[in-house]
mmCIF file of C-alpha atoms in Angstrom:
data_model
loop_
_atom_site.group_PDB
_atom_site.id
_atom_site.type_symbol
_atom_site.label_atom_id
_atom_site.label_comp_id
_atom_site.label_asym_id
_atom_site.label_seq_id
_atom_site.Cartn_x
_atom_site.Cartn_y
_atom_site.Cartn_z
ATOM 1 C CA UNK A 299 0.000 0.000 0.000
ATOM 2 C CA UNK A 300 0.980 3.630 -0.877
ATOM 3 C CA UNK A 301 1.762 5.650 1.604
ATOM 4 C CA UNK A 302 -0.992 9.227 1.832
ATOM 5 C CA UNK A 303 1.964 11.449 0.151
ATOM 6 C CA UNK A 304 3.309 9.275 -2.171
ATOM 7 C CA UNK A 305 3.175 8.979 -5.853
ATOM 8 C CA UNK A 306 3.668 6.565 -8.531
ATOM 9 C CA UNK A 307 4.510 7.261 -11.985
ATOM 10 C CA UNK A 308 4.022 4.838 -15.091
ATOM 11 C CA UNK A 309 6.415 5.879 -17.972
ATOM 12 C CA UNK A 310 5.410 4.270 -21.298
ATOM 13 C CA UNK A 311 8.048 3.510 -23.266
ATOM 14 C CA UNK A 312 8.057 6.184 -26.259
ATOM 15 C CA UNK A 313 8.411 8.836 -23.299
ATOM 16 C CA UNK A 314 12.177 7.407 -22.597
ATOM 17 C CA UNK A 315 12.994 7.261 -26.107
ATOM 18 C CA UNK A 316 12.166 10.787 -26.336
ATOM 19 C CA UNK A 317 13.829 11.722 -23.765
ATOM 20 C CA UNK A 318 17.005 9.832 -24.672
ATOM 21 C CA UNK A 319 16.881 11.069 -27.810
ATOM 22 C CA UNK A 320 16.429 14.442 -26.505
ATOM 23 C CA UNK A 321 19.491 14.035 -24.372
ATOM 24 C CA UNK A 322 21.616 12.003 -26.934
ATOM 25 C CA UNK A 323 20.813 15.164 -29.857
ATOM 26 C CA UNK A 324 21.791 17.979 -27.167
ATOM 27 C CA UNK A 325 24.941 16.453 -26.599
ATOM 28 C CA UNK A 326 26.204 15.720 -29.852
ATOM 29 C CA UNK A 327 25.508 19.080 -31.007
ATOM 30 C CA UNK A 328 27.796 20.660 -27.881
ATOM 31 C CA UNK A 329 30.320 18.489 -28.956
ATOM 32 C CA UNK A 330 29.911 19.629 -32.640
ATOM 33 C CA UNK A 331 30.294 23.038 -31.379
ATOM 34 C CA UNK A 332 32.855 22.414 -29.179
ATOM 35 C CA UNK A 333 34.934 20.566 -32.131
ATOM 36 C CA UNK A 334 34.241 23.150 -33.995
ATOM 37 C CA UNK A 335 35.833 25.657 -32.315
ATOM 38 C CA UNK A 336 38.982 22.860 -31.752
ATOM 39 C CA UNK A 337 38.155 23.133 -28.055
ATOM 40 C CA UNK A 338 39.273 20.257 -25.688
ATOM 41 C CA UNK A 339 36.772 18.558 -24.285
ATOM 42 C CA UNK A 340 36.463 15.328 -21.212
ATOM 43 C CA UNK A 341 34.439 12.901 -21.994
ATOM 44 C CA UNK A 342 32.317 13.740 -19.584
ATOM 45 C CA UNK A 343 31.280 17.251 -20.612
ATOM 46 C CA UNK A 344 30.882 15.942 -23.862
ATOM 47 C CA UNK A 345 28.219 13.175 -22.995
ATOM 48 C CA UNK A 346 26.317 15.989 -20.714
ATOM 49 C CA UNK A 347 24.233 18.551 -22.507
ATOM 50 C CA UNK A 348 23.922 21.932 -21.056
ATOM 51 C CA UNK A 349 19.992 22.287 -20.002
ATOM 52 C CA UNK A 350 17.373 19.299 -21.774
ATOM 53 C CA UNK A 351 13.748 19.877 -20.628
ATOM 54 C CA UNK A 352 10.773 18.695 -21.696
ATOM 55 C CA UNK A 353 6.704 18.305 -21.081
ATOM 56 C CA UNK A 354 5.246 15.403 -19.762
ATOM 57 C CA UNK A 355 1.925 14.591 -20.543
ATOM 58 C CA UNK A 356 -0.864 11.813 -19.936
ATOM 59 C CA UNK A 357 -3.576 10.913 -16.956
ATOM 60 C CA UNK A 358 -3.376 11.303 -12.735
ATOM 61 C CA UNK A 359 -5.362 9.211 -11.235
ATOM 62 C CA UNK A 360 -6.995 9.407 -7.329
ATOM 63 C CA UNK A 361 -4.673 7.831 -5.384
ATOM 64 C CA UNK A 362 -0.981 9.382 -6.898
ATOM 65 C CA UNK A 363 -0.766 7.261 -9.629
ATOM 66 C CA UNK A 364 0.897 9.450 -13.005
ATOM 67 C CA UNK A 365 0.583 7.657 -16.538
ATOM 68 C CA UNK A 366 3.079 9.389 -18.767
ATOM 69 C CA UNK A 367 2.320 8.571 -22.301
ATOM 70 C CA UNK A 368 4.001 11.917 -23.965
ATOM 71 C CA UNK A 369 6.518 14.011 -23.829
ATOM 72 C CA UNK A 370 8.126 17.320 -25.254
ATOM 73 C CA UNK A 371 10.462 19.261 -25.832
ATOM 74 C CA UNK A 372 10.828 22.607 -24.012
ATOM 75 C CA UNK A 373 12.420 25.551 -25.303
ATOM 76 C CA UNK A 374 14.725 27.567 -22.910
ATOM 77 C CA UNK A 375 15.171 31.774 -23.749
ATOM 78 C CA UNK A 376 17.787 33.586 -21.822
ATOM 79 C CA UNK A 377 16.030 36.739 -21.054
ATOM 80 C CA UNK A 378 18.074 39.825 -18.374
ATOM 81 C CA UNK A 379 21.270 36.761 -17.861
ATOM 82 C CA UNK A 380 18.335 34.245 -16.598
ATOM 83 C CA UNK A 381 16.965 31.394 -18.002
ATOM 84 C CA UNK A 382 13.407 30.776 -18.556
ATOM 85 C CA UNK A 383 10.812 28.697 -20.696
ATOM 86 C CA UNK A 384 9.750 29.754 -23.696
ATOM 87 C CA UNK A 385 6.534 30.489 -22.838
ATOM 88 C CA UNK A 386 4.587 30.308 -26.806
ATOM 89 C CA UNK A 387 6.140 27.566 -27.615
ATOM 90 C CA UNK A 388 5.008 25.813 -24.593
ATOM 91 C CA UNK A 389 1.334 26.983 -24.826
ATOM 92 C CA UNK A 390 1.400 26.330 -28.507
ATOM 93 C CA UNK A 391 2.711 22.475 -28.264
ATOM 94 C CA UNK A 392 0.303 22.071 -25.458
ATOM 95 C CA UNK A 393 -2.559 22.718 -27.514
ATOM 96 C CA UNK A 394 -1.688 21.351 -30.449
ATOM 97 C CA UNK A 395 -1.636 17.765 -28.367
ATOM 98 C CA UNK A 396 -4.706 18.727 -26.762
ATOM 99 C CA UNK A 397 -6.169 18.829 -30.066
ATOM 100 C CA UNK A 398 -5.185 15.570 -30.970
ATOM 101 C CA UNK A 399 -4.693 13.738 -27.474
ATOM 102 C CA UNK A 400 -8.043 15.734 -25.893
ATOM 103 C CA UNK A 401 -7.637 13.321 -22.746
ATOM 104 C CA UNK A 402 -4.275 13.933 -21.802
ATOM 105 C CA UNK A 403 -3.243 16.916 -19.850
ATOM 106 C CA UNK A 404 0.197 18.672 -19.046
ATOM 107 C CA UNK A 405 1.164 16.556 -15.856
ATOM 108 C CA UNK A 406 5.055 17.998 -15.446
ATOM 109 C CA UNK A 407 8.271 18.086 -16.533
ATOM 110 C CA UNK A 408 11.542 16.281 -17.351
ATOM 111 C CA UNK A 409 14.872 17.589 -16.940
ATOM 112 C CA UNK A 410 18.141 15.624 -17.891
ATOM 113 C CA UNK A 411 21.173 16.662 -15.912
ATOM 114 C CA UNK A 412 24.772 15.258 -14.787
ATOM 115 C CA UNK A 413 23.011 15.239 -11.335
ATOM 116 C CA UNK A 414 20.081 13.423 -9.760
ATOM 117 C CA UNK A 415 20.036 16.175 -7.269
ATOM 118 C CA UNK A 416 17.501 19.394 -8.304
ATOM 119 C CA UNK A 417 19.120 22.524 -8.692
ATOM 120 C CA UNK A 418 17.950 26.100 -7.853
ATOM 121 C CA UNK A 419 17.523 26.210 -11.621
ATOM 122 C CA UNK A 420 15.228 23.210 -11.532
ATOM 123 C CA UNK A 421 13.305 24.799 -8.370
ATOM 124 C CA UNK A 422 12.540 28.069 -9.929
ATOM 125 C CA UNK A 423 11.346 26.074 -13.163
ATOM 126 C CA UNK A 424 8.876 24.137 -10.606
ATOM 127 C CA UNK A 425 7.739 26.309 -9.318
ATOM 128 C CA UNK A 426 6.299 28.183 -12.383
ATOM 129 C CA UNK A 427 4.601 25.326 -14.330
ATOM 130 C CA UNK A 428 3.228 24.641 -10.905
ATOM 131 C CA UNK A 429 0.911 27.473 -11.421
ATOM 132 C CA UNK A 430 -0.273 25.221 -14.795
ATOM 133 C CA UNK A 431 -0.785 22.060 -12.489
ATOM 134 C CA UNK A 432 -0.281 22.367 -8.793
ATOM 135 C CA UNK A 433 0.736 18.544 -8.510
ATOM 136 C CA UNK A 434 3.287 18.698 -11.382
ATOM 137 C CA UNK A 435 5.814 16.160 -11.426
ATOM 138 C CA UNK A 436 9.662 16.679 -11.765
ATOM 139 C CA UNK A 437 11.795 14.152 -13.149
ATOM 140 C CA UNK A 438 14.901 13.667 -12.763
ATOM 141 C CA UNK A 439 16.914 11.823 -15.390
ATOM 142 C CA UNK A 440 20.907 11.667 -13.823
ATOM 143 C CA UNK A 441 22.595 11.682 -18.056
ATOM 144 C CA UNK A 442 26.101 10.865 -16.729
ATOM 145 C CA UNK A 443 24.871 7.383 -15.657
ATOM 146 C CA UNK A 444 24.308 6.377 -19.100
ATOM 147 C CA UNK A 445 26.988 4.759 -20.039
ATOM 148 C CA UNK A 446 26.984 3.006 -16.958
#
């Protein structure tokens, strides 16, 4: 049995490809750019893209339990030295996969770091799609264990 405050959350399997993918693209194209610019690089900066977010969508049901059965990418827009989402393009994917997915709603986020551990980055992010769902989820995805 669940504990009251916990949550369980069913990933279907196109939502890890897309993430993966995601993650793989990001970091081959900072080591393009890095090679590009003859720039030594570790191995381990080169597998770990700078900032990979994305949308999560699908069902919550009574009781904590999170289908995801989608997932998107989210556009970041450095705005005054900060980072932010990109606001249109978020509200426009949303409701173009409303339009074609009407019973699955926005249900959180993905993030794909060199760290399991959430950042103040990753907080300030929260908290803002919070005000789109106030039981968003965060995941985590730790990109340096991959080629573990």
């Amino acid at each position: 049995m669940l504990a009251r405050d916990s949550a369980v959350a069913v990933l279907h399997p196109l939502v890890l490809l897309n993430i993966s993918e995601h993650a793989t693209r990001m970091a081959a194209l900072v080591r393009c750019r890095k090679d590009a610019n003859n720039t030594s690089i570790s191995a381990t900066q080169a597998a770990l893209p700078p900032l990979v977010l994305g949308a999560l969508l699908g069902n919550q049901a009574d009781g904590g339990r999170h289908e995801v059965f989608l997932s998107f990418e989210l556009k970041v827009e450095k705005e005054n030295g900060k980072l932010d989402i990109d606001s249109a393009h978020f509200e426009t994917r949303l409701e173009q996969l409303r339009v074609i997915f009407p019973n699955h709603e926005f249900i959180g986020w993905y993030v794909a770091s060199s760290s399991h551990h959430v950042s103040p980055l990753m907080l300030e992010l929260h908290t803002k799609l919070v005000s789109i769902n106030p039981s968003a989820l965060l995941l985590v995805f730790d990109a340096s264990l991959a080629g573990e």
